[in-house]
Amino acid sequence: MTTDVPRLRRLIGTPELAWLLDRVRRRMEAGQPLDGIVTLTGAGEPERAAVGRLLGRAPRPGRSLSVSLAAVDRVLRDSGAGPDGLGAAVVALTGPVVPRQQTTDRLARAWADAFAPLASVVAARSELADWYASLHATGLVRRLAPGPEEAAPLLARLARLLPHLPVSPPRSLSTFAAEHTGDAHALDHGPLATLTLDAVRALTGTPAGDGAQARRDTWAAAGLLLDELSSQVLVLNLPGDPETATGRALDALGAVGQPAVLTLRQLVRDAPRPPGGGTAYVCENPAVVLAAADRLGPGCAPLVCLQGQPSTAALRLLKHYADAGWTFRYHGDFDWGGIRIATRLLTHVPWTPWRYTAADYRAARDAHPDTAPLTGTPADAPWDADLGPALLAAGRRVEEELVLDHLLADLASAR
């Protein structure tokens, strides 16, 4: 005997019995036996009447409707509409049923296959082990790719990139991407860029951060230059050396007290070789460098200017000199933005305050009581716990330009 689908539809395929088919199908997906009782709470008269017709009994009153699955199975077999029973009837009416465990196992195998190329790369690089574990723990890949079919090519491309990181000597990010993915813009943004940046942080120890500058710093830490020319740093009288073109340029300009602008390209491809030991002063605003060049010229102590948030070029320069034994003294604007700039710099290179403490702020504020009001979100100053509260209490900002005479006197005496 074969299943009579039209009769099955008339028996149990009506809208009033859709809930019953759904309950049976879910039991089959869960691998549960088709016996026992299923109950529909809040059943209406149409559902009661449909069950009564199916089982050949008068509708029963009550708030819930209970149906014996064994009784339904007997009706289907005895009627000839479903000689293979309830389970086969549900498949005939609603389509094949795949047990959830089987679906889960198949999905797990698909994800394992997608991760396999990356797992092989990580097995050869122990420094990536924690990062790889975090990919699974945080579900980052599953958030970036909706399923293993989409994740497989993404992870395969990532696996091709990682053996070549970090890069030495440094090179353009777009050139690197083109060489290893066939697309010069593959690492500009998107899931592959996100995963690669995450891996670079694990390889280089670069802290996580938001925004374009943090991305630029992370790529640079791996020897990949996002933009070699626009990232710059301003210096005055910073000693170089005769062995590199950049060093000779620094020495030549310093001899006549002229500021120099160094690009990231110069600092990566032709970095000066600083003499061992020394102290450089670091400021936030170019106005300090301009005044120092005008008034002090060659008599100014080595000076580096961040020009706001420290660029990748500035951080690379300062770390380069720090590695050669140099120390730094820092001054910035007395406002919340200035404190955040100084704090970010402190996470990259150590420095000591240069007239940049709570006592210095109070003295500057007393000398200039009518400065602009302090605005923005307060921030703590790790180098002086009293500075933030002092700013908050006074409610006034003091920019570097207002204390130039003191700064220049320090720069002259330290030469």
mmCIF file of N, CA, C and O in Angstrom, residues 60-97:
data_model
loop_
_atom_site.group_PDB
_atom_site.id
_atom_site.type_symbol
_atom_site.label_atom_id
_atom_site.label_comp_id
_atom_site.label_asym_id
_atom_site.label_seq_id
_atom_site.Cartn_x
_atom_site.Cartn_y
_atom_site.Cartn_z
ATOM 1 N N ARG A 60 -14.881 17.106 22.975
ATOM 2 C CA ARG A 60 -14.955 17.139 24.438
ATOM 3 C C ARG A 60 -14.795 18.573 24.928
ATOM 4 O O ARG A 60 -13.977 19.332 24.408
ATOM 5 N N PRO A 61 -15.565 18.942 25.945
ATOM 6 C CA PRO A 61 -15.446 20.309 26.469
ATOM 7 C C PRO A 61 -14.171 20.471 27.298
ATOM 8 O O PRO A 61 -13.511 19.497 27.658
ATOM 9 N N GLY A 62 -13.838 21.727 27.586
ATOM 10 C CA GLY A 62 -12.674 22.017 28.415
ATOM 11 C C GLY A 62 -11.800 23.090 27.792
ATOM 12 O O GLY A 62 -11.965 23.460 26.619
ATOM 13 N N ARG A 63 -10.839 23.586 28.565
ATOM 14 C CA ARG A 63 -9.965 24.659 28.079
ATOM 15 C C ARG A 63 -8.784 24.122 27.281
ATOM 16 O O ARG A 63 -8.144 24.860 26.554
ATOM 17 N N SER A 64 -8.480 22.836 27.426
ATOM 18 C CA SER A 64 -7.377 22.252 26.685
ATOM 19 C C SER A 64 -7.863 21.080 25.862
ATOM 20 O O SER A 64 -8.902 20.470 26.170
ATOM 21 N N LEU A 65 -7.121 20.785 24.819
ATOM 22 C CA LEU A 65 -7.478 19.709 23.907
ATOM 23 C C LEU A 65 -6.331 18.716 23.870
ATOM 24 O O LEU A 65 -5.220 19.058 23.459
ATOM 25 N N SER A 66 -6.546 17.471 24.298
ATOM 26 C CA SER A 66 -5.509 16.444 24.347
ATOM 27 C C SER A 66 -5.770 15.400 23.275
ATOM 28 O O SER A 66 -6.919 14.975 23.068
ATOM 29 N N VAL A 67 -4.672 14.987 22.618
ATOM 30 C CA VAL A 67 -4.772 14.020 21.527
ATOM 31 C C VAL A 67 -3.737 12.936 21.744
ATOM 32 O O VAL A 67 -2.556 13.222 21.991
ATOM 33 N N SER A 68 -4.180 11.692 21.646
ATOM 34 C CA SER A 68 -3.266 10.556 21.732
ATOM 35 C C SER A 68 -2.610 10.339 20.365
ATOM 36 O O SER A 68 -3.311 10.117 19.368
ATOM 37 N N LEU A 69 -1.279 10.394 20.335
ATOM 38 C CA LEU A 69 -0.580 10.187 19.072
ATOM 39 C C LEU A 69 -0.735 8.751 18.586
ATOM 40 O O LEU A 69 -0.797 8.491 17.372
ATOM 41 N N ALA A 70 -0.812 7.803 19.505
ATOM 42 C CA ALA A 70 -1.016 6.399 19.116
ATOM 43 C C ALA A 70 -2.365 6.237 18.434
ATOM 44 O O ALA A 70 -2.505 5.487 17.452
ATOM 45 N N ALA A 71 -3.391 6.957 18.931
ATOM 46 C CA ALA A 71 -4.713 6.873 18.322
ATOM 47 C C ALA A 71 -4.697 7.450 16.917
ATOM 48 O O ALA A 71 -5.317 6.888 15.994
ATOM 49 N N VAL A 72 -4.016 8.565 16.723
ATOM 50 C CA VAL A 72 -3.910 9.163 15.385
ATOM 51 C C VAL A 72 -3.188 8.209 14.444
ATOM 52 O O VAL A 72 -3.583 8.018 13.278
ATOM 53 N N ASP A 73 -2.138 7.574 14.943
ATOM 54 C CA ASP A 73 -1.364 6.645 14.131
ATOM 55 C C ASP A 73 -2.259 5.494 13.651
ATOM 56 O O ASP A 73 -2.218 5.085 12.483
ATOM 57 N N ARG A 74 -3.112 4.952 14.561
ATOM 58 C CA ARG A 74 -4.003 3.846 14.198
ATOM 59 C C ARG A 74 -5.008 4.274 13.136
ATOM 60 O O ARG A 74 -5.287 3.542 12.183
ATOM 61 N N VAL A 75 -5.544 5.497 13.284
ATOM 62 C CA VAL A 75 -6.522 5.991 12.320
ATOM 63 C C VAL A 75 -5.903 6.071 10.934
ATOM 64 O O VAL A 75 -6.509 5.652 9.928
ATOM 65 N N LEU A 76 -4.698 6.577 10.857
ATOM 66 C CA LEU A 76 -4.042 6.724 9.557
ATOM 67 C C LEU A 76 -3.749 5.366 8.927
ATOM 68 O O LEU A 76 -3.932 5.175 7.712
ATOM 69 N N ARG A 77 -3.280 4.430 9.726
ATOM 70 C CA ARG A 77 -2.973 3.102 9.185
ATOM 71 C C ARG A 77 -4.264 2.365 8.766
ATOM 72 O O ARG A 77 -4.341 1.774 7.674
ATOM 73 N N ASP A 78 -5.265 2.386 9.649
ATOM 74 C CA ASP A 78 -6.491 1.644 9.385
ATOM 75 C C ASP A 78 -7.252 2.218 8.194
ATOM 76 O O ASP A 78 -7.941 1.466 7.463
ATOM 77 N N SER A 79 -7.139 3.540 8.006
ATOM 78 C CA SER A 79 -7.876 4.170 6.903
ATOM 79 C C SER A 79 -7.239 3.901 5.554
ATOM 80 O O SER A 79 -7.877 4.082 4.515
ATOM 81 N N GLY A 80 -5.983 3.467 5.554
ATOM 82 C CA GLY A 80 -5.258 3.259 4.309
ATOM 83 C C GLY A 80 -4.641 4.530 3.752
ATOM 84 O O GLY A 80 -3.878 4.492 2.783
ATOM 85 N N ALA A 81 -4.962 5.686 4.350
ATOM 86 C CA ALA A 81 -4.392 6.942 3.867
ATOM 87 C C ALA A 81 -2.909 7.039 4.202
ATOM 88 O O ALA A 81 -2.116 7.597 3.437
ATOM 89 N N GLY A 82 -2.529 6.481 5.371
ATOM 90 C CA GLY A 82 -1.130 6.522 5.790
ATOM 91 C C GLY A 82 -0.700 5.184 6.304
ATOM 92 O O GLY A 82 -0.553 5.012 7.522
ATOM 93 N N PRO A 83 -0.517 4.201 5.430
ATOM 94 C CA PRO A 83 -0.202 2.848 5.883
ATOM 95 C C PRO A 83 1.100 2.739 6.662
ATOM 96 O O PRO A 83 1.289 1.782 7.404
ATOM 97 N N ASP A 84 1.981 3.701 6.500
ATOM 98 C CA ASP A 84 3.263 3.657 7.227
ATOM 99 C C ASP A 84 3.209 4.431 8.534
ATOM 100 O O ASP A 84 4.244 4.621 9.189
ATOM 101 N N GLY A 85 2.070 4.930 8.907
ATOM 102 C CA GLY A 85 1.906 5.555 10.199
ATOM 103 C C GLY A 85 2.072 7.059 10.215
ATOM 104 O O GLY A 85 2.238 7.728 9.183
ATOM 105 N N LEU A 86 2.001 7.613 11.427
ATOM 106 C CA LEU A 86 1.965 9.064 11.631
ATOM 107 C C LEU A 86 3.239 9.753 11.132
ATOM 108 O O LEU A 86 3.173 10.804 10.501
ATOM 109 N N GLY A 87 4.403 9.173 11.454
ATOM 110 C CA GLY A 87 5.650 9.827 11.058
ATOM 111 C C GLY A 87 5.757 9.985 9.558
ATOM 112 O O GLY A 87 6.113 11.065 9.050
ATOM 113 N N ALA A 88 5.434 8.908 8.805
ATOM 114 C CA ALA A 88 5.506 8.981 7.349
ATOM 115 C C ALA A 88 4.482 9.963 6.808
ATOM 116 O O ALA A 88 4.734 10.658 5.810
ATOM 117 N N ALA A 89 3.333 10.061 7.472
ATOM 118 C CA ALA A 89 2.301 10.996 7.020
ATOM 119 C C ALA A 89 2.770 12.443 7.175
ATOM 120 O O ALA A 89 2.544 13.285 6.298
ATOM 121 N N VAL A 90 3.432 12.742 8.273
ATOM 122 C CA VAL A 90 3.939 14.099 8.489
ATOM 123 C C VAL A 90 4.977 14.451 7.430
ATOM 124 O O VAL A 90 4.993 15.567 6.892
ATOM 125 N N VAL A 91 5.845 13.509 7.086
ATOM 126 C CA VAL A 91 6.852 13.762 6.042
ATOM 127 C C VAL A 91 6.171 13.991 4.703
ATOM 128 O O VAL A 91 6.541 14.884 3.932
ATOM 129 N N ALA A 92 5.156 13.196 4.405
ATOM 130 C CA ALA A 92 4.461 13.348 3.133
ATOM 131 C C ALA A 92 3.789 14.706 3.010
ATOM 132 O O ALA A 92 3.717 15.294 1.929
ATOM 133 N N LEU A 93 3.288 15.238 4.137
ATOM 134 C CA LEU A 93 2.565 16.507 4.105
ATOM 135 C C LEU A 93 3.458 17.732 4.274
ATOM 136 O O LEU A 93 3.143 18.808 3.749
ATOM 137 N N THR A 94 4.541 17.603 5.016
ATOM 138 C CA THR A 94 5.348 18.798 5.355
ATOM 139 C C THR A 94 6.778 18.744 4.851
ATOM 140 O O THR A 94 7.523 19.707 5.002
ATOM 141 N N GLY A 95 7.195 17.617 4.266
ATOM 142 C CA GLY A 95 8.552 17.525 3.761
ATOM 143 C C GLY A 95 9.453 16.729 4.688
ATOM 144 O O GLY A 95 9.084 16.400 5.817
ATOM 145 N N PRO A 96 10.689 16.405 4.195
ATOM 146 C CA PRO A 96 11.621 15.587 4.978
ATOM 147 C C PRO A 96 11.950 16.226 6.325
ATOM 148 O O PRO A 96 12.019 17.449 6.454
ATOM 149 N N VAL A 97 12.126 15.378 7.304
ATOM 150 C CA VAL A 97 12.482 15.820 8.656
ATOM 151 C C VAL A 97 13.927 15.430 8.932
ATOM 152 O O VAL A 97 14.288 14.260 8.807
#
